[in-house]
Amino acid sequence: MVVDAIIKPAPRTAPSRRLWVDANRRELSSADQQGVAPAEWKPSQLFLGLFLWELQLGDKVKQKTITRAREKAGEKQAVVWGFRSAVGQAREMSSMMFHRIMATALLVSLGYLPKAIGSSHERQLLVDLLKYYNTIERPTENHNQPVVVEVDIDLQKIIKMDPNVGEMTSNVWLRMSWKDVNLDWEPHQYDNLSTIRLPSSEIWHPDIHFYNGVSEQIASTLAVVTSRGKVDLLSPATVTTRCSAAGNAGRWFPFDEYDCSLVVGSWALDGGTVNLRWPDGATGSSSEVRVGDDSGDWQILDTSKARTETRFACCSKPYTSMFISVRLRRRALRHLCSLHLPLLWVLGLASSTFLVPTDRTDLRLISGILFVASACWWPSGPDLPNNIISLGHLFVGLIVLGVSICFVSHCLQLVLLTPPSSGRRQSVLAEYLNRLLTTPLALKLACISDNRPEHDK
């Protein structure tokens, strides 16, 4: 029954009160027939139902009292019996009012409780586990024994690689697993509930950080806790770590390679307090490092992982850390197609203009324009190494290439275009170059067949 309106007070006269009760009863029955009654009771419904029941009961008690008074004492003593009946009715009404208030309070509380007791076992389990739980206390039965934490790192994606600064920004998944003796329970006591999820900030967890990280962002997630006390925590992280160039990487652009590493360990807990190890005690190999997305600008050539112990001057016990090494190579196809191939085409076209006669000034002008345009294709950008061949080296190389081509072209002109009536010195130079450039080795290198007559050889 749905009653949202304010309940109006009942009339004082008996017929009017009876009509008021019947009207409200019809209204409530029509609401039931229309199917608008919800599954849960509301306080207004309960109050109205109890109030109608009280009015009906009060009318019946009053009518019975008056009838009994008339039968026993007649009309003269009806007033006395009516007074006594009124006193008795008042007592009965006060008792009914008390019971009505108690019943209303009980039913109102029951009307609101079904929404909150849907997972009473889980709520009770959380109360029992976290009531006296201390997030600073190490979860071990013997304080002299370390907490064994299994750590694993999944490399998901190389977001950015800056070869100039030597930093790699990557997205990783940090997996940790350990046993918490303070978070175990019997499942049969909690309706066979064997697994719950708790915020990592509400329970103890190791203070794991990246030792070689320039910046890190480790997300706070929910930890999966079993009835045996095993805690599994998977946290995605975005971390920027340091890298080093493998050899003279910039000189071999875009085929340069870099060595990057991810070093994970506890910041304040030494090996005697927290013992880090790989899952199942594995020592680590290149095939055990999982890589999610390897489709970016950098190709992962090799991965390896190891466990190391480092002693510091401040502490007597060593600190355990997990080391992952990653070798990256730049994907060269994009740079070759967008930078190097157009540059080589422009250089070849510009160099071929030296083979044309010197009186063609239009071709010389085109050659100069192409040389200047070739500088615009030279690779530049923040993702390229600083020790790449600079623009100055390019122009020096172009000048040397141009001088060499000019020398070769003029030599060919002396050999091929010098008339026989020229001076003695020029004829000797032309004859010498003719012999040098027409040797069998030179003709084979130039892929030219020797079809000259025997007297000209």
Short mmCIF file of C-alpha atoms in Angstrom, two decimals:
data_model
loop_
_atom_site.label_atom_id
_atom_site.label_comp_id
_atom_site.label_asym_id
_atom_site.label_seq_id
_atom_site.Cartn_x
_atom_site.Cartn_y
_atom_site.Cartn_z
CA MET A 1 0.00 0.00 0.00
CA VAL A 2 1.33 3.40 -0.98
CA VAL A 3 0.16 6.31 1.18
CA ASP A 4 2.16 9.48 0.79
CA ALA A 5 -0.46 12.02 1.90
CA ILE A 6 -0.70 13.39 5.44
CA ILE A 7 -3.25 11.45 7.55
CA LYS A 8 -6.16 13.67 8.51
CA PRO A 9 -7.60 13.41 12.05
CA ALA A 10 -10.75 11.32 12.43
CA PRO A 11 -14.11 13.01 13.17
CA ARG A 12 -15.38 12.94 16.74
CA THR A 13 -18.87 11.62 16.07
CA ALA A 14 -19.26 7.86 15.78
CA PRO A 15 -21.10 7.77 12.40
CA SER A 16 -18.63 10.18 10.85
CA ARG A 17 -15.72 8.21 12.24
CA ARG A 18 -17.20 5.00 10.87
CA LEU A 19 -17.61 6.58 7.43
CA TRP A 20 -14.04 7.89 7.62
CA VAL A 21 -12.74 4.42 8.46
CA ASP A 22 -14.71 2.83 5.62
CA ALA A 23 -13.43 5.44 3.15
CA ASN A 24 -9.85 4.85 4.13
CA ARG A 25 -10.35 1.09 4.00
CA ARG A 26 -11.76 1.35 0.48
CA GLU A 27 -8.85 3.57 -0.56
CA LEU A 28 -6.33 1.08 0.75
CA SER A 29 -8.09 -1.90 -0.82
CA SER A 30 -8.25 -0.11 -4.20
CA ALA A 31 -4.53 0.56 -3.97
CA ASP A 32 -3.98 -3.14 -3.41
CA GLN A 33 -6.17 -4.09 -6.36
CA GLN A 34 -4.29 -1.71 -8.67
CA GLY A 35 -1.02 -3.45 -7.87
CA VAL A 36 0.79 -0.37 -6.64
CA ALA A 37 1.78 -1.93 -3.34
CA PRO A 38 5.57 -2.10 -3.08
CA ALA A 39 7.52 -5.02 -1.66
CA GLU A 40 8.71 -3.01 1.34
CA TRP A 41 6.54 -1.42 4.02
CA LYS A 42 6.66 2.29 4.71
CA PRO A 43 6.15 4.04 8.06
CA SER A 44 3.15 6.00 6.78
CA GLN A 45 1.45 2.76 5.71
CA LEU A 46 2.03 1.12 9.06
CA PHE A 47 0.87 4.16 10.98
CA LEU A 48 -2.32 4.43 8.94
CA GLY A 49 -3.08 0.73 9.25
CA LEU A 50 -2.58 0.70 13.00
CA PHE A 51 -4.61 3.89 13.42
CA LEU A 52 -7.56 2.45 11.49
CA TRP A 53 -7.35 -0.74 13.47
CA GLU A 54 -7.38 1.30 16.71
CA LEU A 55 -10.44 3.26 15.65
CA GLN A 56 -12.34 0.13 14.74
CA LEU A 57 -11.42 -1.54 18.01
CA GLY A 58 -12.35 1.59 20.04
CA ASP A 59 -15.79 1.78 18.42
CA LYS A 60 -16.47 -1.87 19.15
CA VAL A 61 -15.37 -1.56 22.79
CA LYS A 62 -17.52 1.54 23.33
CA GLN A 63 -20.62 -0.02 21.80
CA LYS A 64 -20.24 -3.15 23.90
CA THR A 65 -19.79 -1.07 27.08
CA ILE A 66 -22.93 1.01 26.46
CA THR A 67 -24.99 -2.06 25.65
CA ARG A 68 -23.85 -3.81 28.84
CA ALA A 69 -24.67 -0.71 30.93
CA ARG A 70 -28.18 -0.46 29.55
CA GLU A 71 -28.86 -4.11 30.21
CA LYS A 72 -27.70 -4.07 33.84
CA ALA A 73 -28.89 -0.77 35.27
CA GLY A 74 -31.40 0.50 32.84
CA GLU A 75 -31.70 3.99 31.60
CA LYS A 76 -31.19 5.64 35.03
CA GLN A 77 -27.89 4.06 35.84
CA ALA A 78 -26.58 4.30 32.27
CA VAL A 79 -24.80 7.53 33.11
CA VAL A 80 -22.87 5.92 36.00
CA TRP A 81 -22.01 2.88 33.99
CA GLY A 82 -21.12 5.12 31.06
CA PHE A 83 -18.70 7.05 33.26
CA ARG A 84 -17.13 3.85 34.50
CA SER A 85 -17.00 2.50 30.99
CA ALA A 86 -15.36 5.73 29.82
CA VAL A 87 -12.69 5.30 32.50
CA GLY A 88 -12.17 1.67 31.47
CA GLN A 89 -12.13 2.68 27.84
CA ALA A 90 -9.51 5.32 28.59
CA ARG A 91 -7.37 2.70 30.28
CA GLU A 92 -7.82 0.33 27.36
CA MET A 93 -7.09 3.13 24.91
CA SER A 94 -3.90 4.10 26.76
CA SER A 95 -2.80 0.47 26.76
CA MET A 96 -3.62 0.21 23.07
CA MET A 97 -1.75 3.44 22.40
CA PHE A 98 1.32 2.09 24.18
CA HIS A 99 1.19 -1.17 22.21
CA ARG A 100 0.57 0.76 19.02
CA ILE A 101 3.64 2.96 19.58
CA MET A 102 5.81 -0.07 20.32
CA ALA A 103 4.49 -1.98 17.33
CA THR A 104 4.91 1.05 15.07
CA ALA A 105 8.51 1.55 16.18
CA LEU A 106 9.26 -2.13 15.64
CA LEU A 107 7.63 -2.30 12.23
CA VAL A 108 9.17 0.98 11.10
CA SER A 109 12.61 -0.33 11.99
CA LEU A 110 11.83 -3.57 10.19
CA GLY A 111 10.63 -1.58 7.20
CA TYR A 112 14.04 0.05 6.83
CA LEU A 113 16.19 -2.91 7.75
CA PRO A 114 15.75 -5.10 4.61
CA LYS A 115 17.87 -2.67 2.55
CA ALA A 116 20.76 -2.84 5.02
CA ILE A 117 20.80 -6.55 5.88
CA GLY A 118 21.29 -7.78 2.31
CA SER A 119 24.95 -8.70 2.99
CA SER A 120 25.00 -8.99 6.76
CA HIS A 121 27.61 -11.76 6.67
CA GLU A 122 30.05 -9.70 4.65
CA ARG A 123 29.47 -6.67 6.85
CA GLN A 124 30.05 -8.71 9.98
CA LEU A 125 33.20 -10.18 8.46
CA LEU A 126 34.55 -6.71 7.69
CA VAL A 127 33.80 -5.61 11.24
CA ASP A 128 35.52 -8.65 12.71
CA LEU A 129 38.61 -8.29 10.51
CA LEU A 130 39.17 -4.54 10.71
CA LYS A 131 37.94 -3.79 14.22
CA TYR A 132 41.36 -4.21 15.85
CA TYR A 133 43.46 -4.20 12.66
CA ASN A 134 46.59 -2.03 12.56
CA THR A 135 47.91 -1.02 9.15
CA ILE A 136 51.42 -0.41 10.53
CA GLU A 137 51.84 -3.84 12.12
CA ARG A 138 53.63 -6.41 9.96
CA PRO A 139 51.33 -9.42 9.37
CA THR A 140 53.61 -12.15 10.71
CA GLU A 141 53.35 -14.55 13.63
CA ASN A 142 57.02 -14.17 14.56
CA HIS A 143 58.41 -10.65 14.54
CA ASN A 144 61.90 -12.05 13.89
CA GLN A 145 60.80 -13.54 10.57
CA PRO A 146 60.37 -11.40 7.42
CA VAL A 147 57.16 -11.15 5.45
CA VAL A 148 57.64 -12.95 2.13
CA VAL A 149 56.27 -10.81 -0.70
CA GLU A 150 56.11 -12.11 -4.27
CA VAL A 151 56.64 -9.29 -6.77
CA ASP A 152 56.17 -9.34 -10.52
CA ILE A 153 56.18 -6.58 -13.14
CA ASP A 154 54.29 -6.70 -16.43
CA LEU A 155 55.48 -4.19 -19.01
CA GLN A 156 52.33 -3.03 -20.78
CA LYS A 157 53.43 -0.25 -23.14
CA ILE A 158 56.32 2.09 -23.90
CA ILE A 159 54.60 5.48 -23.79
CA LYS A 160 57.58 7.72 -24.56
CA MET A 161 61.32 7.44 -25.03
CA ASP A 162 63.51 10.55 -24.81
CA PRO A 163 67.02 9.68 -26.04
CA ASN A 164 68.39 13.16 -25.32
CA VAL A 165 67.58 13.03 -21.61
CA GLY A 166 67.88 9.25 -21.34
CA GLU A 167 64.41 8.63 -19.87
CA MET A 168 61.74 6.07 -20.70
CA THR A 169 58.09 6.52 -19.71
CA SER A 170 56.22 3.24 -19.55
CA ASN A 171 52.97 1.77 -18.29
CA VAL A 172 53.48 -1.26 -16.04
CA TRP A 173 51.38 -3.54 -13.83
CA LEU A 174 52.87 -4.11 -10.39
CA ARG A 175 51.77 -7.45 -8.89
CA MET A 176 52.32 -8.23 -5.21
CA SER A 177 51.21 -11.20 -3.15
CA TRP A 178 51.78 -12.04 0.53
CA LYS A 179 50.12 -13.76 3.49
CA ASP A 180 48.47 -11.70 6.22
CA VAL A 181 47.89 -13.71 9.40
CA ASN A 182 45.49 -11.03 10.66
CA LEU A 183 43.10 -11.48 7.73
CA ASP A 184 42.07 -15.14 7.97
CA TRP A 185 38.66 -16.52 8.93
CA GLU A 186 36.48 -19.61 8.78
CA PRO A 187 34.17 -19.43 5.74
CA HIS A 188 31.40 -21.56 7.31
CA GLN A 189 30.91 -18.91 10.00
CA TYR A 190 30.08 -16.29 7.36
CA ASP A 191 27.77 -18.14 4.98
CA ASN A 192 30.71 -19.75 3.09
CA LEU A 193 32.19 -16.36 2.19
CA SER A 194 35.77 -17.15 1.15
CA THR A 195 36.91 -14.00 -0.71
CA ILE A 196 36.54 -10.29 -0.04
CA ARG A 197 38.04 -7.14 -1.51
CA LEU A 198 39.49 -4.44 0.68
CA PRO A 199 41.06 -1.05 -0.13
CA SER A 200 44.83 -1.26 -0.05
CA SER A 201 44.92 1.77 2.24
CA GLU A 202 42.96 -0.12 4.92
CA ILE A 203 45.42 -3.02 5.24
CA TRP A 204 49.18 -3.45 5.54
CA HIS A 205 51.11 -3.51 2.27
CA PRO A 206 54.83 -3.13 1.50
CA ASP A 207 56.17 0.30 0.56
CA ILE A 208 57.29 -0.63 -2.95
CA HIS A 209 58.89 2.07 -5.09
CA PHE A 210 61.01 2.31 -8.23
CA TYR A 211 64.62 2.94 -7.21
CA ASN A 212 65.67 4.39 -10.57
CA GLY A 213 62.40 6.18 -11.18
CA VAL A 214 62.43 9.87 -12.00
CA SER A 215 58.67 10.02 -11.37
CA GLU A 216 56.06 7.40 -10.58
CA GLN A 217 52.28 7.24 -10.26
CA ILE A 218 51.07 4.03 -8.60
CA ALA A 219 47.28 3.75 -8.46
CA SER A 220 45.57 2.70 -5.23
CA THR A 221 43.36 -0.33 -5.98
CA LEU A 222 41.40 -3.00 -4.14
CA ALA A 223 43.23 -6.01 -2.73
CA VAL A 224 41.76 -9.52 -3.05
CA VAL A 225 41.86 -11.31 0.32
CA THR A 226 41.06 -15.02 0.76
CA SER A 227 40.00 -16.86 3.89
CA ARG A 228 43.52 -18.28 4.24
CA GLY A 229 44.94 -14.79 4.62
CA LYS A 230 46.48 -14.54 1.14
CA VAL A 231 46.47 -11.00 -0.24
CA ASP A 232 46.80 -10.27 -3.98
CA LEU A 233 47.33 -6.65 -5.00
CA LEU A 234 47.52 -5.54 -8.65
CA SER A 235 48.32 -1.86 -9.16
CA PRO A 236 48.76 -0.13 -12.54
CA ALA A 237 51.58 2.41 -12.57
CA THR A 238 53.04 4.99 -14.92
CA VAL A 239 56.75 5.37 -14.26
CA THR A 240 59.63 7.28 -15.83
CA THR A 241 63.01 5.55 -15.49
CA ARG A 242 66.54 6.20 -16.71
CA CYS A 243 68.06 4.65 -19.82
CA SER A 244 71.50 4.50 -21.42
CA ALA A 245 72.49 4.35 -25.08
CA ALA A 246 73.83 1.02 -26.32
CA GLY A 247 77.08 2.12 -27.96
CA ASN A 248 77.23 5.19 -30.20
CA ALA A 249 73.48 5.14 -30.75
CA GLY A 250 73.05 8.57 -32.32
CA ARG A 251 75.48 7.88 -35.14
CA TRP A 252 73.41 4.91 -36.26
CA PHE A 253 70.07 6.72 -36.36
CA PRO A 254 67.42 5.40 -37.01
CA PHE A 255 68.91 2.01 -36.09
CA ASP A 256 69.92 3.09 -32.56
CA GLU A 257 69.40 0.90 -29.49
CA TYR A 258 69.00 1.74 -25.80
CA ASP A 259 69.22 -0.23 -22.55
CA CYS A 260 66.55 0.62 -19.95
CA SER A 261 65.87 -0.90 -16.56
CA LEU A 262 63.15 -1.06 -13.90
CA VAL A 263 64.40 -1.52 -10.32
CA VAL A 264 61.71 -2.17 -7.70
CA GLY A 265 62.21 -2.52 -3.97
CA SER A 266 61.07 -1.54 -0.51
CA TRP A 267 62.06 1.97 0.49
CA ALA A 268 62.24 1.58 4.29
CA LEU A 269 61.96 -2.17 5.02
CA ASP A 270 65.17 -4.18 4.75
CA GLY A 271 65.57 -7.84 3.88
CA GLY A 272 65.09 -8.92 7.49
CA THR A 273 61.65 -7.29 7.56
CA VAL A 274 60.34 -7.88 4.03
CA ASN A 275 61.78 -10.52 1.73
CA LEU A 276 61.04 -9.84 -1.94
CA ARG A 277 61.15 -12.65 -4.48
CA TRP A 278 59.76 -13.58 -7.86
CA PRO A 279 56.59 -15.72 -8.01
CA ASP A 280 57.26 -19.38 -7.14
CA GLY A 281 60.84 -18.48 -6.27
CA ALA A 282 61.88 -18.09 -9.92
CA THR A 283 65.27 -16.51 -10.60
CA GLY A 284 64.07 -14.89 -13.82
CA SER A 285 64.88 -15.18 -17.51
CA SER A 286 64.17 -13.28 -20.69
CA SER A 287 61.06 -15.32 -21.51
CA GLU A 288 59.36 -14.66 -18.17
CA VAL A 289 58.88 -10.92 -18.55
CA ARG A 290 55.40 -10.35 -19.98
CA VAL A 291 54.98 -7.54 -22.49
CA GLY A 292 51.52 -6.20 -23.29
CA ASP A 293 51.68 -3.85 -26.30
CA ASP A 294 54.76 -3.87 -28.51
CA SER A 295 53.36 -1.89 -31.44
CA GLY A 296 54.74 1.57 -30.72
CA ASP A 297 57.72 3.44 -32.13
CA TRP A 298 60.09 1.27 -30.10
CA GLN A 299 60.64 -2.44 -30.50
CA ILE A 300 61.52 -4.55 -27.45
CA LEU A 301 64.44 -6.74 -28.46
CA ASP A 302 65.32 -8.47 -25.20
CA THR A 303 64.13 -8.56 -21.59
CA SER A 304 65.60 -10.12 -18.49
CA LYS A 305 64.99 -9.99 -14.76
CA ALA A 306 66.97 -10.75 -11.64
CA ARG A 307 66.90 -10.41 -7.86
CA THR A 308 69.65 -8.42 -6.17
CA GLU A 309 70.64 -7.61 -2.59
CA THR A 310 72.30 -4.28 -1.84
CA ARG A 311 73.99 -3.25 1.40
CA PHE A 312 74.06 0.37 2.44
CA ALA A 313 76.30 2.07 4.97
CA CYS A 314 73.34 3.03 7.15
CA CYS A 315 71.98 -0.45 7.71
CA SER A 316 73.35 -3.83 8.76
CA LYS A 317 70.91 -5.92 6.73
CA PRO A 318 70.73 -5.83 2.92
CA TYR A 319 67.83 -4.46 0.93
CA THR A 320 66.31 -6.77 -1.68
CA SER A 321 65.32 -5.35 -5.05
CA MET A 322 63.89 -6.73 -8.28
CA PHE A 323 65.70 -5.78 -11.48
CA ILE A 324 64.19 -5.86 -14.99
CA SER A 325 66.30 -4.97 -18.02
CA VAL A 326 64.79 -4.00 -21.36
CA ARG A 327 66.64 -3.40 -24.65
CA LEU A 328 64.84 -1.13 -27.11
CA ARG A 329 65.39 -0.45 -30.80
CA ARG A 330 63.80 2.32 -32.80
CA ARG A 331 61.47 1.22 -35.58
CA ALA A 332 63.32 2.56 -38.62
CA LEU A 333 60.75 2.11 -41.38
CA ARG A 334 58.83 5.29 -40.60
CA HIS A 335 61.99 7.40 -40.48
CA LEU A 336 63.37 5.85 -43.66
CA CYS A 337 60.20 6.52 -45.64
CA SER A 338 59.56 10.02 -44.33
CA LEU A 339 63.11 11.39 -44.01
CA HIS A 340 65.93 9.45 -45.57
CA LEU A 341 64.46 8.33 -48.87
CA PRO A 342 63.29 11.85 -49.89
CA LEU A 343 66.66 13.23 -48.81
CA LEU A 344 68.58 10.70 -50.89
CA TRP A 345 66.32 11.36 -53.87
CA VAL A 346 66.93 15.11 -53.66
CA LEU A 347 70.69 14.62 -53.29
CA GLY A 348 70.83 12.28 -56.26
CA LEU A 349 68.80 14.62 -58.43
CA ALA A 350 70.88 17.62 -57.42
CA SER A 351 74.14 15.78 -58.01
CA SER A 352 73.11 14.69 -61.49
CA THR A 353 72.95 18.32 -62.61
CA PHE A 354 76.76 18.48 -62.56
CA LEU A 355 76.80 16.22 -65.58
CA VAL A 356 75.02 18.74 -67.76
CA PRO A 357 76.91 21.45 -69.71
CA THR A 358 77.87 24.60 -67.84
CA ASP A 359 75.96 26.89 -70.18
CA ARG A 360 72.62 25.57 -68.85
CA THR A 361 72.07 28.15 -66.10
CA ASP A 362 68.50 27.03 -65.51
CA LEU A 363 69.67 23.59 -64.44
CA ARG A 364 72.28 25.16 -62.17
CA LEU A 365 69.54 27.20 -60.51
CA ILE A 366 67.42 24.11 -60.00
CA SER A 367 70.43 22.36 -58.50
CA GLY A 368 70.89 25.12 -55.91
CA ILE A 369 67.22 25.07 -55.00
CA LEU A 370 67.31 21.32 -54.50
CA PHE A 371 70.37 21.57 -52.28
CA VAL A 372 68.61 24.09 -50.06
CA ALA A 373 65.43 22.00 -50.04
CA SER A 374 67.39 18.95 -48.93
CA ALA A 375 68.12 20.66 -45.61
CA CYS A 376 64.39 20.87 -44.87
CA TRP A 377 64.12 17.09 -45.03
CA TRP A 378 66.87 16.52 -42.53
CA PRO A 379 65.41 14.83 -39.40
CA SER A 380 64.73 17.00 -36.40
CA GLY A 381 62.48 16.73 -33.36
CA PRO A 382 62.44 16.16 -29.59
CA ASP A 383 62.40 12.36 -29.98
CA LEU A 384 65.67 12.26 -31.94
CA PRO A 385 69.12 12.05 -30.32
CA ASN A 386 71.29 15.12 -30.01
CA ASN A 387 74.42 13.36 -31.25
CA ILE A 388 72.87 12.66 -34.62
CA ILE A 389 74.72 14.05 -37.67
CA SER A 390 74.11 17.78 -37.54
CA LEU A 391 73.09 20.11 -40.35
CA GLY A 392 76.64 21.47 -40.52
CA HIS A 393 77.99 18.00 -41.20
CA LEU A 394 75.39 17.68 -43.94
CA PHE A 395 76.47 20.87 -45.74
CA VAL A 396 80.14 19.96 -45.44
CA GLY A 397 79.37 16.60 -46.98
CA LEU A 398 77.37 18.26 -49.74
CA ILE A 399 80.22 20.66 -50.50
CA VAL A 400 82.71 17.81 -50.71
CA LEU A 401 80.31 15.88 -52.90
CA GLY A 402 79.75 18.87 -55.16
CA VAL A 403 83.47 19.56 -55.57
CA SER A 404 84.10 15.91 -56.35
CA ILE A 405 81.36 15.81 -58.95
CA CYS A 406 82.61 19.06 -60.51
CA PHE A 407 86.09 17.61 -60.78
CA VAL A 408 84.81 14.42 -62.35
CA SER A 409 82.54 16.26 -64.76
CA HIS A 410 85.33 18.59 -65.92
CA CYS A 411 87.62 15.64 -66.41
CA LEU A 412 85.02 13.97 -68.55
CA GLN A 413 84.60 17.15 -70.54
CA LEU A 414 88.35 17.30 -71.13
CA VAL A 415 88.35 13.75 -72.37
CA LEU A 416 85.24 13.86 -74.48
CA LEU A 417 84.99 17.46 -75.69
CA THR A 418 88.60 18.56 -76.22
CA PRO A 419 89.28 19.19 -79.97
CA PRO A 420 92.38 17.61 -81.55
CA SER A 421 93.86 21.03 -82.41
CA SER A 422 94.37 21.96 -78.78
CA GLY A 423 97.73 22.63 -77.22
CA ARG A 424 100.36 20.09 -76.22
CA ARG A 425 99.67 20.17 -72.47
CA GLN A 426 95.94 19.68 -72.89
CA SER A 427 96.45 16.81 -75.34
CA VAL A 428 98.75 15.02 -72.89
CA LEU A 429 96.21 15.42 -70.04
CA ALA A 430 93.38 14.27 -72.25
CA GLU A 431 95.38 11.28 -73.41
CA TYR A 432 96.26 10.36 -69.82
CA LEU A 433 92.66 10.61 -68.63
CA ASN A 434 91.50 8.69 -71.66
CA ARG A 435 93.79 5.81 -70.77
CA LEU A 436 92.81 5.98 -67.11
CA LEU A 437 89.08 6.01 -67.69
CA THR A 438 89.09 3.40 -70.45
CA THR A 439 90.97 0.68 -68.65
CA PRO A 440 89.18 -2.70 -68.44
CA LEU A 441 88.72 -2.29 -64.69
CA ALA A 442 87.13 1.17 -65.06
CA LEU A 443 84.84 -0.03 -67.83
CA LYS A 444 83.71 -3.01 -65.75
CA LEU A 445 83.03 -0.80 -62.74
CA ALA A 446 80.98 1.53 -64.96
CA CYS A 447 79.21 -1.46 -66.58
CA ILE A 448 80.34 -0.33 -70.07
CA SER A 449 81.24 -2.83 -72.76
CA ASP A 450 84.46 -2.25 -74.71
CA ASN A 451 83.42 -2.23 -78.38
CA ARG A 452 86.25 -0.07 -79.71
CA PRO A 453 88.34 -1.14 -82.68
CA GLU A 454 91.61 -2.88 -81.97
CA HIS A 455 93.75 0.08 -83.11
CA ASP A 456 91.98 2.41 -80.62
CA LYS A 457 92.53 0.17 -77.63
#
